[in-house]
């Protein structure tokens, strides 16, 4: 067992499982909430300082950026499982080799993702409906995306280092550096856009630079605070099997995260028909699409506690898996499910009661149809948050016990059912059919995930 002896680290290998997971997850919940505030404040600054075409271009490319950036985030989350298992075994040499392997793989992935993203950028912009015929929006979308893609390395390494720290039981340090990154990004936004008048290029550069500075400072802090992360040249000369082991965990998670992003695009395209009237003319304000977009921002915010519990359960389970404490994993998984259900029930109640005032955060009161569409979506989704809460936990569980493929299977079931039902129900039921397809997909994935766990528990977590 690694005796870290750091105040910011939580001992995941002893103590009441439910309390340990909850205590470890609180800083992660705050980090995820802050990340959403970060995104919202960044969008608000751009909305108040950029021109109409610039704002449209930045908003339109979000799904494309999400695909690539989420792949990077997913890979780093998968890599950290190996570090957690080594930490649970108390093997400092393996922790160092894992960290070194991640630094190398992070560089390779950054180059690969940047290359693919830059080469496919124009076709992807056309795929989401942008055209050079509208030069202002096209220019803004292209320039903003290009700068973000050239800076993929910043987000990848920032998330990589934060994931490594969490794998050692430290969920507080990532929160501190995220707070620093948020403040820095806001300051750089104002400097680059208002003072230097760099427009969308300035907005993107502020994001990349803030993440790069935070990643560097976080790396230096990790080196200084954790002796088990002090690397030597020997740590980088690991066998190919070490790199393969990390890729076997990271690539499926990257794929899973990207598939979820693609699902958002597919759902948005399914809604286009509801904004076209019988005369073939697009309805003013695109109520169905804009209602979904605004409600989805709220969804991302409201799901933070459940998502954070999933991240916490990965480090908890992986460390205990490495330590051979299988019964502790079983109890922790049970307790985490109860905690997630409690969070989900509370948030569901709040959403169902306060859906309309929540929507008004993003939608003006005069946009009646957009507001109504968003409220309908929120209430249907909100009543079923326990489904996504359980699904997040299943993702984390299977990642931690070295079954990342099962996590991908659950994603495919959830997304596949969602997309198929959305198109099947859209005609006879209308847009409500699209909203209802999402929790149905969650439910079927949950049944599959928990069913597989109950049937294969003895093999997944054999008796100690």
Coordinates of C-alpha atoms in Angstrom, one line a residue:
X1 CA 0.0 0.0 0.0
X2 CA 1.3 3.5 -0.8
X3 CA 1.6 5.6 2.3
X4 CA 1.2 9.0 0.7
X5 CA 0.8 10.9 4.0
X6 CA -0.6 14.0 2.3
X7 CA -3.5 16.0 3.7
X8 CA -5.0 16.4 0.2
X9 CA -5.0 12.6 -0.4
X10 CA -7.8 10.2 0.8
X11 CA -7.0 6.7 1.9
X12 CA -9.2 4.7 -0.5
X13 CA -8.1 1.3 0.9
X14 CA -9.6 1.5 4.4
X15 CA -12.5 3.0 6.3
X16 CA -16.3 2.9 5.6
X17 CA -16.7 2.5 1.8
X18 CA -19.6 4.8 1.4
X19 CA -18.1 7.6 3.4
X20 CA -14.7 7.3 1.7
X21 CA -16.2 7.4 -1.7
X22 CA -18.4 10.4 -0.8
X23 CA -15.5 12.3 0.8
X24 CA -13.3 11.6 -2.2
X25 CA -16.0 12.6 -4.6
X26 CA -16.9 16.0 -3.1
X27 CA -13.9 17.9 -4.6
X28 CA -14.6 16.1 -7.9
X29 CA -18.2 17.2 -7.8
X30 CA -17.0 20.8 -7.2
X31 CA -14.5 20.5 -10.0
X32 CA -17.1 19.3 -12.5
X33 CA -19.5 22.1 -11.4
X34 CA -16.7 24.6 -11.8
X35 CA -15.9 23.2 -15.2
X36 CA -19.5 23.9 -16.3
X37 CA -19.3 27.5 -14.8
X38 CA -16.0 27.8 -16.7
X39 CA -17.7 26.9 -19.9
X40 CA -20.7 29.1 -19.3
X41 CA -18.6 32.2 -18.3
X42 CA -16.4 31.7 -21.3
X43 CA -19.5 31.6 -23.6
X44 CA -21.0 34.6 -21.8
X45 CA -17.8 36.7 -22.3
X46 CA -17.7 35.7 -26.0
X47 CA -21.4 36.5 -26.3
X48 CA -20.9 40.0 -24.9
X49 CA -17.7 40.9 -26.7
X50 CA -17.8 39.2 -30.2
X51 CA -19.9 40.0 -33.3
X52 CA -23.0 38.0 -34.3
X53 CA -21.2 35.9 -36.9
X54 CA -18.4 35.2 -34.5
X55 CA -20.8 34.0 -31.8
X56 CA -22.7 31.8 -34.3
X57 CA -19.4 30.3 -35.5
X58 CA -18.2 29.5 -32.0
X59 CA -21.5 28.0 -31.0
X60 CA -21.9 25.9 -34.1
X61 CA -18.6 24.1 -33.8
X62 CA -19.1 22.9 -30.3
X63 CA -20.2 19.4 -31.3
X64 CA -17.1 18.9 -33.5
X65 CA -14.7 20.1 -30.8
X66 CA -16.5 17.9 -28.3
X67 CA -15.8 14.8 -30.3
X68 CA -12.0 15.3 -30.3
X69 CA -11.6 16.8 -26.9
X70 CA -13.7 14.1 -25.3
X71 CA -11.7 11.4 -27.0
X72 CA -8.6 13.0 -25.3
X73 CA -10.3 13.1 -21.9
X74 CA -11.5 9.5 -22.2
X75 CA -8.1 8.2 -23.0
X76 CA -6.5 9.9 -20.0
X77 CA -9.3 8.6 -17.7
X78 CA -8.6 5.1 -19.0
X79 CA -4.8 5.4 -18.6
X80 CA -5.2 6.4 -14.9
X81 CA -6.8 3.0 -14.1
X82 CA -3.4 1.4 -14.5
X83 CA -1.9 3.9 -12.1
X84 CA -4.6 3.3 -9.5
X85 CA -4.1 -0.4 -9.6
X86 CA -0.4 0.0 -9.1
X87 CA -1.0 2.4 -6.2
X88 CA -3.3 -0.1 -4.6
X89 CA -0.6 -2.8 -4.8
X90 CA 1.9 -0.4 -3.2
X91 CA 4.2 -0.7 -6.2
X92 CA 5.9 2.7 -6.6
X93 CA 8.0 1.5 -9.5
X94 CA 4.9 0.6 -11.5
X95 CA 3.3 3.9 -10.5
X96 CA 6.3 5.7 -12.0
X97 CA 6.3 3.6 -15.1
X98 CA 2.6 4.2 -15.6
X99 CA 3.1 8.0 -15.2
X100 CA 6.0 8.0 -17.7
X101 CA 4.0 5.9 -20.2
X102 CA 1.1 8.3 -20.0
X103 CA 3.4 11.3 -20.6
X104 CA 4.7 9.6 -23.8
X105 CA 1.3 8.4 -25.0
X106 CA -0.1 11.8 -24.3
X107 CA 2.4 13.4 -26.7
X108 CA 1.7 10.8 -29.4
X109 CA -2.1 11.1 -29.0
X110 CA -1.9 14.9 -29.1
X111 CA -0.1 14.8 -32.4
X112 CA -2.4 12.2 -33.9
X113 CA -5.6 14.0 -32.8
X114 CA -4.3 17.4 -33.9
X115 CA -3.4 16.0 -37.3
X116 CA -6.7 14.2 -37.9
X117 CA -8.7 17.2 -36.6
X118 CA -6.9 19.8 -38.7
X119 CA -7.1 17.6 -41.9
X120 CA -10.8 16.9 -41.5
X121 CA -11.9 20.3 -40.2
X122 CA -13.4 21.7 -43.4
X123 CA -15.4 18.5 -44.2
X124 CA -16.7 18.4 -40.7
X125 CA -17.8 22.0 -40.8
X126 CA -19.7 21.3 -44.0
X127 CA -21.2 18.2 -42.3
X128 CA -22.8 20.2 -39.6
X129 CA -24.3 22.6 -42.1
X130 CA -21.8 25.4 -42.4
X131 CA -20.9 26.8 -45.7
X132 CA -18.4 29.2 -47.3
X133 CA -21.5 31.0 -48.7
X134 CA -21.8 32.5 -45.2
X135 CA -18.2 33.8 -45.0
X136 CA -18.5 35.5 -41.6
X137 CA -19.7 32.4 -39.7
X138 CA -17.5 30.1 -41.7
X139 CA -14.3 32.1 -40.9
X140 CA -15.2 32.3 -37.2
X141 CA -15.9 28.6 -36.9
X142 CA -12.8 27.6 -38.8
X143 CA -10.4 30.0 -37.0
X144 CA -11.7 29.1 -33.5
X145 CA -11.7 25.3 -34.2
X146 CA -8.2 25.5 -35.7
X147 CA -6.7 27.2 -32.6
X148 CA -8.4 24.8 -30.2
X149 CA -7.2 21.8 -32.3
X150 CA -3.7 23.0 -32.3
X151 CA -3.9 23.3 -28.5
X152 CA -5.4 19.8 -27.9
X153 CA -2.1 18.9 -26.1
X154 CA -3.0 21.5 -23.4
X155 CA -6.3 19.9 -22.4
X156 CA -5.0 16.4 -22.8
X157 CA -2.0 16.9 -20.5
X158 CA -4.1 18.9 -18.0
X159 CA -6.6 16.1 -17.7
X160 CA -3.9 13.5 -17.7
X161 CA -2.1 15.0 -14.7
X162 CA -5.4 15.5 -12.8
X163 CA -6.4 11.9 -13.5
X164 CA -3.0 10.6 -12.2
X165 CA -3.5 12.7 -9.0
X166 CA -7.0 11.3 -8.5
X167 CA -5.6 7.8 -9.0
X168 CA -3.4 8.4 -6.0
X169 CA -6.3 9.5 -3.9
X170 CA -5.9 13.3 -4.4
X171 CA -9.1 14.9 -5.7
X172 CA -8.5 18.3 -4.1
X173 CA -5.4 19.5 -6.1
X174 CA -7.2 19.2 -9.5
X175 CA -10.0 21.4 -8.1
X176 CA -7.5 24.1 -7.0
X177 CA -5.8 24.2 -10.4
X178 CA -9.1 24.2 -12.2
X179 CA -10.1 27.3 -10.2
X180 CA -6.8 28.9 -11.2
X181 CA -7.4 28.0 -14.8
X182 CA -10.9 29.4 -14.8
X183 CA -9.8 32.8 -13.4
X184 CA -6.8 32.9 -15.8
X185 CA -9.0 32.0 -18.8
X186 CA -11.5 34.8 -18.0
X187 CA -8.6 37.3 -17.6
X188 CA -7.0 36.2 -20.9
X189 CA -10.4 36.4 -22.7
X190 CA -10.8 40.0 -21.7
X191 CA -7.2 40.8 -22.6
X192 CA -7.1 39.1 -26.0
X193 CA -10.6 40.1 -27.1
X194 CA -11.0 43.6 -25.7
X195 CA -7.5 44.9 -25.4
X196 CA -5.8 43.1 -28.3
X197 CA -9.0 42.8 -30.4
X198 CA -8.1 39.3 -31.6
X199 CA -11.7 38.1 -31.9
X200 CA -12.4 34.4 -32.0
X201 CA -8.7 33.6 -32.3
X202 CA -8.2 35.4 -29.0
X203 CA -11.0 33.5 -27.3
X204 CA -9.6 30.2 -28.4
X205 CA -6.0 31.2 -27.6
X206 CA -7.1 32.2 -24.1
X207 CA -8.6 28.8 -23.5
X208 CA -5.6 26.9 -24.7
X209 CA -3.1 29.1 -22.9
X210 CA -5.0 28.9 -19.6
X211 CA -5.0 25.1 -19.8
X212 CA -1.4 24.9 -20.8
X213 CA -0.2 27.1 -17.9
X214 CA -2.4 25.1 -15.5
X215 CA -1.1 21.8 -16.9
X216 CA 2.5 22.9 -16.4
X217 CA 2.0 24.2 -12.9
X218 CA 0.0 21.1 -11.9
X219 CA 2.8 18.9 -13.3
X220 CA 5.4 20.8 -11.3
X221 CA 3.3 20.5 -8.2
X222 CA 2.8 16.8 -8.6
X223 CA 6.5 16.3 -9.1
X224 CA 7.3 18.3 -6.0
X225 CA 4.6 16.8 -3.7
X226 CA 4.6 13.1 -4.6
X227 CA 7.9 11.2 -4.4
X228 CA 6.3 8.3 -6.3
X229 CA 6.0 10.6 -9.3
X230 CA 9.7 11.5 -9.4
X231 CA 10.7 10.0 -12.8
X232 CA 14.1 8.9 -14.1
X233 CA 15.2 7.9 -17.6
X234 CA 14.7 4.3 -16.7
X235 CA 11.0 4.8 -16.1
X236 CA 10.6 5.9 -19.7
X237 CA 12.3 2.7 -21.0
X238 CA 9.4 0.4 -20.1
X239 CA 8.5 -2.7 -22.1
X240 CA 6.0 -2.3 -25.0
X241 CA 3.5 -4.3 -22.9
X242 CA 3.3 -1.4 -20.5
X243 CA 2.2 0.9 -23.3
X244 CA -0.1 -1.7 -24.7
X245 CA -1.7 -2.1 -21.3
X246 CA -2.4 1.6 -21.1
X247 CA -3.8 1.8 -24.6
X248 CA -6.1 -1.2 -23.9
X249 CA -7.7 0.9 -21.2
X250 CA -7.5 4.3 -22.7
X251 CA -8.6 3.8 -26.3
X252 CA -12.0 2.2 -25.5
X253 CA -12.7 5.0 -23.0
X254 CA -11.7 7.6 -25.6
X255 CA -14.1 5.9 -28.1
X256 CA -16.9 5.8 -25.5
X257 CA -16.6 9.5 -24.8
X258 CA -16.5 10.4 -28.5
X259 CA -19.5 8.2 -29.2
X260 CA -21.5 10.2 -26.6
X261 CA -20.5 13.4 -28.4
X262 CA -21.6 12.0 -31.7
X263 CA -24.9 11.1 -30.1
X264 CA -25.6 14.7 -29.3
X265 CA -25.0 15.6 -33.0
X266 CA -27.4 12.8 -34.2
X267 CA -30.1 14.0 -31.7
X268 CA -29.7 17.6 -32.9
X269 CA -30.2 16.5 -36.6
X270 CA -33.3 14.5 -35.6
X271 CA -34.8 17.7 -34.3
X272 CA -34.3 19.7 -37.5
X273 CA -37.6 18.5 -38.9
X274 CA -39.6 19.9 -36.0
X275 CA -38.4 23.4 -36.8
X276 CA -39.6 23.2 -40.4
X277 CA -43.2 24.2 -41.0
X278 CA -45.6 22.7 -43.6
X279 CA -44.6 25.4 -46.0
X280 CA -41.0 24.1 -45.8
X281 CA -39.7 27.3 -44.1
X282 CA -37.6 27.0 -40.9
X283 CA -39.5 28.3 -37.8
X284 CA -38.2 31.5 -36.4
X285 CA -35.8 30.8 -33.5
X286 CA -35.5 27.1 -34.3
X287 CA -37.4 26.3 -31.1
X288 CA -36.9 22.5 -30.9
X289 CA -33.1 22.7 -31.6
X290 CA -32.5 25.7 -29.4
X291 CA -34.7 24.4 -26.6
X292 CA -32.7 21.1 -26.7
X293 CA -29.4 23.0 -26.8
X294 CA -30.2 25.2 -23.8
X295 CA -31.7 22.3 -21.8
X296 CA -28.6 20.2 -22.6
X297 CA -26.4 22.9 -21.0
X298 CA -28.5 22.6 -17.9
X299 CA -28.3 18.8 -18.1
X300 CA -24.5 18.8 -18.2
X301 CA -24.5 21.0 -15.0
X302 CA -27.2 18.9 -13.2
X303 CA -25.5 15.6 -14.0
X304 CA -22.2 16.7 -12.4
X305 CA -22.7 14.9 -9.1
X306 CA -23.5 11.6 -10.8
X307 CA -20.6 12.0 -13.2
X308 CA -18.3 12.8 -10.4
X309 CA -19.3 9.7 -8.4
X310 CA -18.4 7.7 -11.5
X311 CA -14.9 9.2 -11.6
X312 CA -14.5 8.6 -7.8
X313 CA -15.6 5.0 -8.1
X314 CA -12.9 4.4 -10.8
X315 CA -10.0 5.4 -8.4
X316 CA -11.6 3.6 -5.4
X317 CA -12.3 0.4 -7.3
X318 CA -9.0 0.3 -9.1
X319 CA -6.9 0.9 -6.0
X320 CA -8.8 -1.8 -4.1
X321 CA -8.6 -4.1 -7.2
X322 CA -4.8 -3.7 -7.1
X323 CA -4.8 -4.4 -3.3
X324 CA -6.9 -7.5 -3.8
X325 CA -9.8 -6.2 -1.7
X326 CA -12.6 -7.6 -3.8
X327 CA -15.3 -7.5 -1.1
X328 CA -14.5 -3.9 -0.4
X329 CA -15.2 -3.2 -4.1
X330 CA -18.5 -4.9 -3.9
X331 CA -19.5 -2.9 -0.8
X332 CA -18.3 0.3 -2.4
X333 CA -20.2 -0.3 -5.6
X334 CA -23.4 -1.0 -3.5
X335 CA -22.9 2.2 -1.4
X336 CA -22.0 4.3 -4.4
X337 CA -25.2 3.2 -6.1
X338 CA -27.3 4.2 -3.1
X339 CA -25.5 7.6 -2.9
X340 CA -26.0 8.2 -6.6
X341 CA -29.7 7.2 -6.4
X342 CA -30.1 9.7 -3.5
X343 CA -28.4 12.5 -5.5
X344 CA -30.5 11.6 -8.6
X345 CA -33.8 11.7 -6.7
X346 CA -33.1 15.1 -5.2
X347 CA -32.0 16.6 -8.5
X348 CA -35.0 15.0 -10.3
X349 CA -37.3 16.7 -7.8
X350 CA -35.7 20.1 -8.2
X351 CA -35.7 19.8 -12.0
X352 CA -39.4 18.8 -12.3
X353 CA -40.5 21.6 -10.0
X354 CA -38.1 24.4 -11.2
X355 CA -37.7 23.4 -14.9
X356 CA -39.1 26.7 -16.3
X357 CA -37.0 29.1 -14.1
X358 CA -33.9 27.0 -14.8
X359 CA -34.5 27.3 -18.5
X360 CA -34.8 31.1 -18.2
X361 CA -31.1 31.2 -17.3
X362 CA -30.3 30.5 -21.0
X363 CA -33.6 31.5 -22.7
X364 CA -35.3 34.9 -22.8
X365 CA -38.8 35.0 -21.4
X366 CA -40.1 36.1 -24.8
X367 CA -38.9 33.0 -26.6
X368 CA -42.0 31.1 -25.6
X369 CA -41.7 28.1 -28.0
X370 CA -38.0 27.6 -27.2
X371 CA -38.7 27.8 -23.5
X372 CA -41.6 25.3 -23.8
X373 CA -39.5 22.8 -25.8
X374 CA -36.7 23.0 -23.2
X375 CA -39.0 22.6 -20.3
X376 CA -40.6 19.5 -21.8
X377 CA -37.2 18.0 -22.4
X378 CA -35.9 18.8 -18.9
X379 CA -38.9 17.3 -17.2
X380 CA -38.8 14.0 -19.1
X381 CA -35.0 13.7 -18.6
X382 CA -35.2 15.0 -15.0
X383 CA -37.7 12.4 -13.9
X384 CA -35.2 9.7 -15.0
X385 CA -31.9 10.9 -13.7
X386 CA -31.5 7.8 -11.6
X387 CA -31.0 5.9 -14.9
X388 CA -28.0 8.0 -16.0
X389 CA -26.6 8.0 -12.5
X390 CA -26.5 4.2 -12.4
X391 CA -25.1 4.1 -15.9
X392 CA -22.3 6.5 -15.0
X393 CA -21.4 4.2 -12.1
X394 CA -21.4 1.1 -14.3
X395 CA -19.0 2.9 -16.7
X396 CA -16.7 3.6 -13.8
X397 CA -17.0 0.1 -12.3
X398 CA -16.1 -1.8 -15.5
X399 CA -13.2 0.6 -16.3
X400 CA -11.8 0.0 -12.8
X401 CA -12.0 -3.8 -12.9
X402 CA -10.2 -3.9 -16.3
X403 CA -13.3 -4.5 -18.4
X404 CA -13.3 -1.3 -20.5
X405 CA -15.0 -3.2 -23.4
X406 CA -18.1 -3.7 -21.3
X407 CA -18.2 0.0 -20.7
X408 CA -18.2 0.6 -24.5
X409 CA -20.9 -2.0 -24.9
X410 CA -23.2 -0.2 -22.5
X411 CA -22.5 3.1 -24.4
X412 CA -23.5 1.5 -27.7
X413 CA -26.7 0.1 -26.2
X414 CA -27.7 3.4 -24.6
X415 CA -26.9 5.4 -27.7
X416 CA -28.1 2.9 -30.2
X417 CA -31.5 2.5 -28.5
X418 CA -31.7 6.3 -28.1
X419 CA -31.1 7.1 -31.8
X420 CA -33.3 4.2 -33.1
X421 CA -36.2 5.1 -30.9
X422 CA -35.8 8.8 -31.6
X423 CA -36.4 8.3 -35.3
X424 CA -39.1 5.7 -34.8
X425 CA -41.1 7.7 -32.3
X426 CA -40.5 11.2 -33.8
X427 CA -43.3 10.6 -36.4
X428 CA -46.2 9.2 -34.3
X429 CA -45.3 11.0 -31.0
X430 CA -43.5 14.1 -32.0
X431 CA -40.5 15.6 -30.3
X432 CA -41.6 14.1 -27.0
X433 CA -40.7 10.7 -28.6
X434 CA -37.1 12.0 -29.1
X435 CA -36.9 13.1 -25.4
X436 CA -38.4 9.8 -24.2
X437 CA -35.9 7.7 -26.2
X438 CA -33.0 9.0 -24.1
X439 CA -34.1 7.6 -20.7
X440 CA -35.3 4.4 -22.3
X441 CA -31.7 3.9 -23.7
X442 CA -30.3 4.5 -20.2
X443 CA -32.7 2.0 -18.7
X444 CA -31.8 -0.8 -21.1
X445 CA -28.1 -0.2 -20.6
X446 CA -28.6 -0.3 -16.9
X447 CA -30.4 -3.6 -17.0
X448 CA -27.6 -5.0 -19.2
X449 CA -24.8 -3.6 -16.9
X450 CA -26.3 -4.7 -13.6
X451 CA -27.4 -8.0 -15.0
X452 CA -23.9 -8.8 -16.3
X453 CA -22.5 -7.8 -12.9
X454 CA -24.8 -10.1 -11.0
X455 CA -24.3 -13.1 -13.4
X456 CA -20.5 -12.6 -13.6
X457 CA -19.7 -11.1 -10.1
X458 CA -17.8 -14.2 -8.9
X459 CA -15.5 -14.0 -11.9
X460 CA -15.2 -10.2 -12.0
X461 CA -14.5 -10.1 -8.2
X462 CA -13.5 -13.5 -7.0
X463 CA -13.4 -14.2 -3.2
X464 CA -10.2 -13.1 -1.5

